[in-house]
Coordinates of C-alpha atoms and ligand atoms in Angstrom, one line a residue:
M17 CA 1.0 281.6 203.8
F18 CA 3.9 280.9 202.2
R19 CA 3.8 281.8 197.6
S20 CA 7.7 280.6 197.3
V21 CA 9.4 277.1 198.5
L22 CA 13.0 275.5 197.8
I23 CA 13.0 272.1 196.9
A24 CA 15.6 270.3 198.9
N25 CA 15.8 267.4 196.8
R26 CA 16.8 265.8 193.8
G27 CA 16.1 263.7 190.7
E28 CA 12.7 262.8 189.8
I29 CA 10.9 264.1 192.9
A30 CA 12.7 267.4 192.1
L31 CA 10.9 267.4 189.5
R32 CA 7.7 265.8 190.6
I33 CA 7.5 268.7 193.1
L34 CA 8.9 271.3 191.4
R35 CA 6.0 270.4 188.6
A36 CA 3.1 270.8 191.7
C37 CA 4.5 274.1 192.8
R38 CA 4.5 275.5 189.5
A39 CA 1.2 274.7 188.6
M40 CA -0.4 276.7 192.0
D41 CA 1.9 279.9 190.7
L42 CA 4.8 279.0 193.2
R43 CA 8.0 280.8 193.0
V44 CA 10.0 277.7 193.0
I45 CA 13.6 277.8 194.0
V46 CA 15.9 274.9 193.4
V47 CA 18.7 273.6 194.9
H48 CA 21.5 271.4 194.0
S49 CA 25.1 269.3 194.2
E50 CA 27.9 270.3 191.4
A51 CA 26.9 266.9 190.1
D52 CA 23.6 267.7 189.4
R53 CA 24.4 271.5 187.8
D54 CA 22.6 270.2 184.1
A55 CA 19.7 268.4 185.4
S56 CA 16.6 269.4 183.4
Y57 CA 14.2 270.8 186.5
V58 CA 17.2 273.5 187.9
R59 CA 16.2 275.4 184.4
H60 CA 12.9 275.5 185.0
A61 CA 13.2 276.8 188.2
D62 CA 13.0 280.9 189.3
A63 CA 15.8 280.3 191.3
A64 CA 18.7 277.4 191.7
L65 CA 22.0 277.4 194.0
C66 CA 24.6 275.0 194.0
I67 CA 24.8 273.8 197.7
G68 CA 27.6 272.0 197.9
P69 CA 30.4 269.2 196.2
A70 CA 28.5 265.8 194.4
P71 CA 29.0 263.6 198.1
A72 CA 25.5 264.1 200.4
Q73 CA 27.0 264.8 203.2
Q74 CA 28.4 267.7 201.7
S75 CA 25.0 269.3 199.4
Y76 CA 21.5 267.5 200.0
L77 CA 22.4 266.6 203.8
N78 CA 24.1 270.0 204.5
G79 CA 20.7 271.0 206.3
A80 CA 22.5 274.7 207.6
A81 CA 23.8 275.0 203.6
I82 CA 20.3 274.5 202.4
L83 CA 19.3 276.9 205.0
L84 CA 21.6 279.6 204.3
A85 CA 20.3 278.7 200.5
A86 CA 16.5 279.9 201.0
E87 CA 17.6 282.9 203.3
V88 CA 19.6 283.9 200.0
C89 CA 16.4 283.1 197.5
G90 CA 13.9 284.6 200.0
A91 CA 12.4 281.0 200.1
E92 CA 9.3 280.7 202.5
A93 CA 8.8 277.2 202.8
I94 CA 11.1 274.1 202.2
H95 CA 9.9 270.6 200.7
P96 CA 12.3 268.2 202.0
G97 CA 11.1 264.9 199.4
Y98 CA 12.1 261.8 200.0
G99 CA 15.2 260.6 201.6
F100 CA 17.5 262.7 202.3
L101 CA 16.5 265.2 205.1
S102 CA 13.2 264.3 205.1
E103 CA 12.2 262.4 208.3
N104 CA 15.2 264.3 210.0
A105 CA 13.1 265.6 213.1
D106 CA 16.0 268.4 214.3
F107 CA 16.3 269.6 210.2
A108 CA 12.5 270.1 210.7
D109 CA 12.6 272.0 213.6
Q110 CA 15.8 274.6 212.1
V111 CA 13.5 274.9 209.4
E112 CA 10.9 276.8 211.6
A113 CA 13.2 278.3 214.1
S114 CA 14.6 280.1 210.6
G115 CA 11.0 281.5 210.0
L116 CA 10.1 279.1 207.7
T117 CA 7.4 276.3 207.0
F118 CA 8.5 272.2 206.5
I119 CA 6.9 271.0 204.6
G120 CA 6.2 267.6 206.2
P121 CA 4.2 266.8 209.8
T122 CA 6.1 268.4 213.2
A123 CA 8.9 267.8 214.5
Q124 CA 7.2 266.1 217.0
S125 CA 5.3 263.5 215.3
M126 CA 8.3 262.4 213.5
R127 CA 10.3 261.9 216.1
I128 CA 7.6 259.7 217.7
M129 CA 7.2 258.0 214.7
G130 CA 11.0 257.6 214.0
D131 CA 11.7 255.5 217.3
K132 CA 9.6 252.3 216.3
I133 CA 8.9 251.4 219.8
A134 CA 7.0 254.7 220.7
A135 CA 5.7 254.4 217.4
K136 CA 4.0 251.3 217.9
Q137 CA 2.5 252.1 221.5
A138 CA 1.1 255.2 219.8
M139 CA -0.6 252.6 217.2
R140 CA -1.8 250.6 219.9
A141 CA -3.6 253.2 221.6
A142 CA -4.7 254.6 218.4
G143 CA -6.5 250.9 217.9
V144 CA -3.8 250.7 215.0
P145 CA -3.5 246.7 214.5
C146 CA 0.4 245.6 215.3
V147 CA 2.5 242.4 214.9
P148 CA 2.6 240.8 218.2
G149 CA 5.2 241.9 220.3
S150 CA 7.3 243.0 223.2
D151 CA 4.8 246.3 225.0
G152 CA 8.1 248.0 224.6
A153 CA 11.9 247.6 224.6
L154 CA 13.2 244.7 225.3
P155 CA 14.5 244.2 229.3
L156 CA 18.2 243.9 229.3
D157 CA 17.9 240.8 232.0
P158 CA 17.7 237.6 230.2
S159 CA 15.5 236.1 232.5
A160 CA 12.7 238.9 231.8
A161 CA 13.5 238.6 227.9
Q162 CA 13.3 235.0 227.5
E163 CA 9.9 235.0 228.9
I164 CA 8.8 237.8 226.5
A165 CA 10.0 236.2 223.8
N166 CA 8.6 232.5 224.8
E167 CA 5.1 234.8 225.2
I168 CA 5.6 235.7 221.5
G169 CA 6.9 232.2 220.2
Y170 CA 9.7 231.5 217.9
P171 CA 10.8 232.7 215.2
L172 CA 10.5 236.4 215.9
I173 CA 12.4 239.0 214.9
L174 CA 14.8 241.7 216.8
K175 CA 14.2 245.3 215.7
A176 CA 16.4 247.8 216.4
A177 CA 14.1 251.1 217.6
G178 CA 16.2 254.0 215.7
G179 CA 16.1 251.8 212.3
G180 CA 14.9 252.1 208.8
G181 CA 16.5 251.0 205.6
G182 CA 16.1 247.5 206.3
R183 CA 18.8 247.4 209.0
G184 CA 19.3 246.6 212.4
M185 CA 17.1 243.3 212.3
R186 CA 17.7 240.0 213.4
V187 CA 15.4 236.3 213.3
V188 CA 15.8 234.4 215.8
E189 CA 14.4 230.9 215.3
Q190 CA 14.9 229.5 218.4
E191 CA 15.3 229.6 222.6
S192 CA 18.9 229.0 222.5
D193 CA 20.1 232.0 219.8
L194 CA 17.5 234.4 221.8
L195 CA 20.9 236.1 224.3
A196 CA 23.1 236.2 221.8
A197 CA 21.3 237.6 218.6
A198 CA 20.2 240.2 221.0
A199 CA 23.2 241.7 222.4
M200 CA 24.5 241.6 219.0
T201 CA 21.5 243.8 217.7
R202 CA 22.0 246.2 220.4
E203 CA 25.2 246.2 219.7
E204 CA 25.2 247.3 216.4
A205 CA 22.1 249.4 216.9
R206 CA 24.4 251.6 219.6
R207 CA 27.1 251.9 216.6
A208 CA 24.7 252.6 213.7
F209 CA 21.5 254.9 215.3
N210 CA 23.3 256.0 218.0
N211 CA 20.4 254.2 220.4
S212 CA 20.6 250.5 221.4
A213 CA 17.2 249.5 222.7
I214 CA 15.4 247.2 220.8
Y215 CA 12.2 245.3 220.7
A216 CA 11.3 241.7 219.4
E217 CA 7.9 240.8 217.7
R218 CA 6.4 237.8 215.7
F219 CA 8.3 236.6 212.5
L220 CA 5.3 236.0 209.8
R221 CA 6.6 233.9 207.2
H222 CA 4.9 234.6 204.1
P223 CA 3.1 238.7 204.7
R224 CA 2.7 241.0 201.6
H225 CA 3.7 244.7 202.3
V226 CA 0.3 247.2 202.5
E227 CA 0.6 250.4 202.9
I228 CA -2.1 253.1 204.0
Q229 CA -1.7 256.6 202.4
V230 CA -2.6 259.3 204.6
I231 CA -3.4 263.0 204.5
A232 CA -3.8 265.3 207.5
D233 CA -4.8 268.3 208.1
S234 CA -3.8 271.1 211.0
F235 CA -7.6 271.2 212.3
G236 CA -8.0 267.4 213.2
H237 CA -9.5 266.0 209.6
A238 CA -7.7 263.2 208.0
V239 CA -8.4 260.7 205.4
W240 CA -6.6 257.8 203.8
L241 CA -6.5 257.5 200.6
G242 CA -6.4 253.6 199.6
S243 CA -4.7 251.2 199.7
R244 CA -0.6 250.4 197.7
D245 CA 1.2 246.7 197.8
C246 CA 4.6 246.8 197.5
S247 CA 5.2 243.7 198.3
L248 CA 7.7 243.1 195.2
Q249 CA 10.8 243.9 197.1
R250 CA 14.9 243.4 196.8
R251 CA 17.1 243.5 200.4
H252 CA 13.7 246.0 201.6
Q253 CA 13.9 248.1 198.5
K254 CA 10.4 248.1 196.4
V255 CA 10.8 247.2 192.8
L256 CA 7.3 247.3 191.6
E257 CA 4.1 249.1 193.6
E258 CA 0.4 248.6 192.9
A259 CA -2.8 250.2 193.5
P260 CA -5.2 248.7 195.4
A261 CA -4.2 245.8 197.3
P262 CA -5.2 243.3 195.5
G263 CA -7.4 240.5 197.4
V264 CA -7.5 242.8 200.5
D265 CA -11.5 242.4 201.4
A266 CA -12.5 246.2 201.6
E267 CA -14.3 246.1 205.3
S268 CA -11.3 245.2 206.9
L269 CA -9.1 247.6 204.4
A270 CA -11.3 249.9 205.8
R271 CA -11.6 249.5 209.4
V272 CA -7.6 249.8 208.7
G273 CA -8.2 253.1 207.0
E274 CA -10.7 254.2 209.9
R275 CA -7.7 253.2 212.4
C276 CA -4.9 255.3 210.6
V277 CA -6.9 258.3 210.6
E278 CA -8.1 258.2 214.1
A279 CA -3.9 257.5 214.9
C280 CA -3.5 261.4 212.3
R281 CA -5.8 262.3 215.0
Q282 CA -4.7 261.4 218.2
I283 CA -0.8 261.9 217.3
G284 CA -2.1 265.8 216.3
Y285 CA -0.1 264.5 212.3
R286 CA -0.2 266.8 209.2
G287 CA 0.1 266.5 205.7
V288 CA 1.1 263.0 204.0
G289 CA 1.8 260.3 205.6
T290 CA 2.2 256.5 205.0
F291 CA 1.3 253.3 207.3
E292 CA 3.2 250.4 206.6
F293 CA 1.4 246.7 207.2
L294 CA 2.4 243.2 206.9
Y295 CA -0.5 241.7 205.5
E296 CA -0.8 237.9 206.2
D297 CA -4.3 235.5 205.9
G298 CA -6.0 237.9 206.2
S299 CA -5.1 240.4 208.8
F300 CA -2.9 244.0 209.2
F301 CA -0.1 243.9 211.3
F302 CA 1.5 247.5 211.3
I303 CA 5.2 247.9 211.2
E304 CA 6.2 251.8 211.0
M305 CA 4.6 254.8 209.7
N306 CA 7.1 257.0 206.9
T307 CA 6.2 261.4 207.6
R308 CA 6.8 262.2 204.3
L309 CA 5.8 261.8 200.3
Q310 CA 6.9 258.7 199.0
V311 CA 8.1 256.8 195.4
E312 CA 5.8 255.4 195.1
H313 CA 2.6 257.9 195.6
P314 CA 1.7 258.3 191.6
V315 CA -0.2 255.2 192.0
T316 CA -2.3 256.4 194.4
E317 CA -2.4 259.8 192.7
A318 CA -3.8 257.5 189.5
T319 CA -6.1 255.7 191.1
S320 CA -7.8 258.2 193.5
G321 CA -8.1 261.1 190.7
L322 CA -5.7 263.5 193.6
D323 CA -2.6 265.5 193.0
I324 CA -0.8 264.4 196.4
V325 CA 1.8 267.1 196.0
Q326 CA 0.2 269.9 195.6
M327 CA -2.5 268.6 198.5
Q328 CA 0.6 268.2 200.8
I329 CA 1.7 271.4 200.1
R330 CA -2.3 273.0 200.9
M331 CA -2.1 271.2 204.3
A332 CA 1.4 273.4 204.8
Q333 CA 0.0 276.3 203.6
G334 CA -2.3 275.8 206.4
E335 CA -5.5 275.3 204.2
R336 CA -8.2 273.1 205.7
L337 CA -9.2 269.8 203.8
T338 CA -12.8 270.0 202.2
L339 CA -11.8 266.2 201.0
Q340 CA -14.3 263.4 203.0
Q341 CA -13.8 260.2 203.4
S342 CA -16.9 259.4 201.3
D343 CA -15.3 261.9 198.5
V344 CA -12.8 259.3 198.1
A345 CA -12.9 257.0 195.0
C346 CA -10.1 254.0 194.0
R347 CA -10.9 253.6 190.2
G348 CA -9.6 250.9 188.4
Q349 CA -5.7 249.9 188.9
A350 CA -2.5 251.2 188.5
F351 CA 1.2 249.5 189.1
E352 CA 4.3 251.6 189.2
C353 CA 8.0 250.0 187.8
R354 CA 11.1 251.8 189.3
I355 CA 13.4 252.2 186.8
N356 CA 17.2 252.2 188.0
A357 CA 20.6 252.5 186.7
E358 CA 21.5 248.9 187.5
D359 CA 23.0 245.8 186.2
P360 CA 19.6 243.9 185.6
D361 CA 21.0 240.9 187.1
T362 CA 23.4 241.4 189.5
F363 CA 22.0 244.8 190.2
A364 CA 25.4 246.9 190.8
P365 CA 24.6 250.8 190.1
S366 CA 25.6 251.8 186.6
P367 CA 26.1 255.6 186.3
G368 CA 27.1 256.9 182.7
L369 CA 25.8 258.6 179.9
I370 CA 22.4 258.5 178.5
S371 CA 22.3 257.7 174.8
T372 CA 19.2 256.3 174.1
W373 CA 16.3 257.4 175.7
E374 CA 12.3 257.0 174.4
P375 CA 10.2 256.9 176.6
P376 CA 6.8 255.0 176.4
G377 CA 3.5 256.8 176.3
G378 CA -0.1 256.7 175.7
P379 CA -3.3 256.3 177.2
G380 CA -3.0 255.7 181.2
V381 CA 0.7 256.2 180.6
R382 CA 2.7 258.0 182.9
F383 CA 6.8 258.9 183.6
D384 CA 8.2 260.6 185.7
S385 CA 11.8 260.8 185.2
H386 CA 14.6 263.8 185.2
A387 CA 16.5 261.8 182.7
F388 CA 16.5 262.3 178.7
S389 CA 19.1 261.7 176.0
G390 CA 22.1 262.7 176.1
Y391 CA 21.7 263.1 180.5
R392 CA 24.7 261.4 182.7
V393 CA 23.6 259.6 186.0
P394 CA 25.9 260.5 188.8
R395 CA 27.7 257.7 190.6
H396 CA 26.7 259.6 194.5
Y397 CA 23.2 258.7 194.7
D398 CA 20.8 256.2 194.4
S399 CA 19.3 254.7 191.1
L400 CA 16.4 255.7 190.4
I401 CA 16.1 257.4 187.5
G402 CA 12.2 257.3 186.8
K403 CA 8.8 255.6 187.2
L404 CA 6.6 254.6 184.7
I405 CA 3.3 254.1 186.1
V406 CA 0.2 252.6 184.2
H407 CA -3.5 253.2 185.3
G408 CA -6.2 250.7 183.5
A409 CA -9.7 250.6 184.5
T410 CA -9.3 246.6 186.0
R411 CA -6.3 244.8 186.8
A412 CA -5.6 243.0 183.7
D413 CA -5.9 245.8 182.0
A414 CA -3.6 247.9 183.7
L415 CA -1.0 245.1 183.1
A416 CA -1.7 244.5 179.7
R417 CA -0.5 248.5 179.4
L418 CA 2.0 247.8 181.4
R419 CA 3.2 244.9 179.1
V420 CA 3.3 247.5 175.9
A421 CA 4.8 250.6 177.8
L422 CA 7.9 248.5 178.9
D423 CA 8.4 246.2 175.3
E424 CA 8.3 250.3 173.9
M425 CA 10.6 252.1 176.9
A426 CA 14.5 252.0 175.8
I427 CA 17.0 253.2 177.2
G428 CA 20.9 252.7 175.9
G429 CA 24.5 253.5 177.3
I430 CA 23.6 252.8 180.8
A431 CA 22.7 249.2 182.3
T432 CA 18.5 249.2 183.7
N433 CA 16.5 246.6 185.2
L434 CA 13.5 247.1 182.1
P435 CA 14.6 243.6 181.8
L436 CA 14.0 242.6 185.4
H437 CA 10.6 244.3 184.7
R438 CA 9.8 242.7 181.6
R439 CA 10.0 239.6 183.6
I440 CA 8.2 240.3 186.5
V441 CA 5.3 241.3 184.3
A442 CA 5.3 237.8 181.7
D443 CA 5.5 235.9 185.4
P444 CA 2.3 234.3 185.9
D445 CA 1.9 234.5 190.2
F446 CA 2.5 238.4 189.9
I447 CA -0.4 238.3 187.0
R448 CA -2.1 236.4 189.5
G449 CA -1.7 238.6 192.2
E450 CA -1.1 238.9 196.0
V451 CA 2.5 237.4 195.7
D452 CA 4.5 238.1 199.3
I453 CA 7.3 239.5 200.4
H454 CA 9.8 236.5 199.5
H455 CA 8.8 236.4 196.0
L456 CA 11.0 238.1 194.2
E457 CA 13.9 237.1 195.5
N458 CA 12.7 233.1 195.9
R459 CA 12.5 233.8 191.6
L460 CA 15.9 235.6 191.5
R461 CA 17.3 232.8 193.1
V462 CA 15.7 230.3 190.9
R463 CA 17.4 232.5 188.2
N464 CA 20.3 232.6 189.7
H465 CA 21.2 228.6 190.1
A466 CA 19.8 228.0 186.9
Ligands
LIG3 P1 12.8 249.5 208.2 O1 11.8 250.5 208.8 O2 14.5 249.3 208.6 O3 12.1 249.4 206.7 P2 10.3 247.7 209.0 O4 10.6 247.5 209.8 O5 9.5 248.1 208.3 O6 12.1 248.8 209.0 O7 10.7 246.8 208.0 C1 11.3 246.1 206.5 C2 11.0 245.0 206.5 O8 11.4 244.1 207.2 C3 9.8 244.6 206.0 O9 9.5 245.0 205.0 C4 9.5 243.2 206.0 O10 9.6 242.6 205.2 C5 10.1 242.8 207.3 N1 9.5 242.7 208.8 C6 9.7 243.8 209.7 N2 9.1 243.2 210.3 C7 9.2 241.5 209.8 C8 8.5 240.9 211.0 N3 7.7 240.9 212.2 N4 7.5 239.4 210.4 C9 8.5 239.2 209.5 N5 9.5 240.2 208.3 C10 9.1 241.7 209.0

């Protein structure tokens, strides 16, 4: 069982992991780039090491430098956080080959889920409902491809097996566009992901994004921790999330949750993970699994009362999961606003010096952030500077608290998307709940034309 953890990440999630480790009396080693030297969490670590210049390629994505830091500081485990190396199976292999524990699933699980075709096949085998589509890769033979496409029906979406981050996808409206679109998507996939395999599935017009958090130990026991709705997105990036997903009937949710748990058993999944679904007309359609801790995990912590990061670390330490499915509660409603350093209208990044920093507080309010007054937001990384998480007994209570918290909050010196969040919580459709994944972009389009 390890007693020391190296955090191979930065920003709010580095701080979140550090807090979990310190509460568990683990020794914490933080690695950072030259740009993150002055981050507050660096001071709280038992040891801190600069691993390279600001660009992520030379620091947070430099696996060799991170492993060297682990050796120098005597770390026994590595927590990859999210993004960066968190879903890199080769890195997980290298960590284990160095005799350290990778706090995450096995490299093999990561490889299955990293290939979307293999992932869908594994999910089908476990009875997880998937978007109707091609069984494996779309064949190169034109008439075979057309036959499969006709079976799926139009519109359909072509997706790269190795795709991610909302890239490598193309919607095809009609049969006459199929072959050209397939050729283009294959070529893009080959260049971007070094894997030209693509597949096709039905394009859903008005889905919501509903996901299920799971946790599994190494002994074949897993539970699901409830649902989250992350439909409010811009360019496939989540902006605001909530738990549980509103208006989803408890029985069909439980059925899908059980299938996710079964899938974990079948692939020998260990640690935390998230099954992402599109949800339309009362049906769930699996799209992908994230094999890591997610940005939005705190909304599930709020409704379940569990510390997901501490549980994740315990699973990596080889502990048994004592939690039974019947122990998992879902109390009240929780929201999370991703606070980004960006222009609220143009979405251009807005790095720079924070001159005013007034985080909100009060009952049911949690604010996860590494930033402070006098902190300089580096221009080298994504623009997330904090997460506002609000919990209430009912959805209306949580929304009211969220509105107050957003009003209280003040950040000066840089532009942030706080005005966007304030508009969202005043949007009658959002207040009613159950908006689809296109809702936010439709709203933004209307506003830009006004
Ligand atoms: P990535 O790994 O790149 O994030 P996903 O498979 O998770 O790719 O899909 C990203 C987004 O693309 C989804 O959240 C949804 O907005 C859209 N999308 C994916 N598949 C479909 C589909 N079958 N129908 C409609 N929209 C889809």
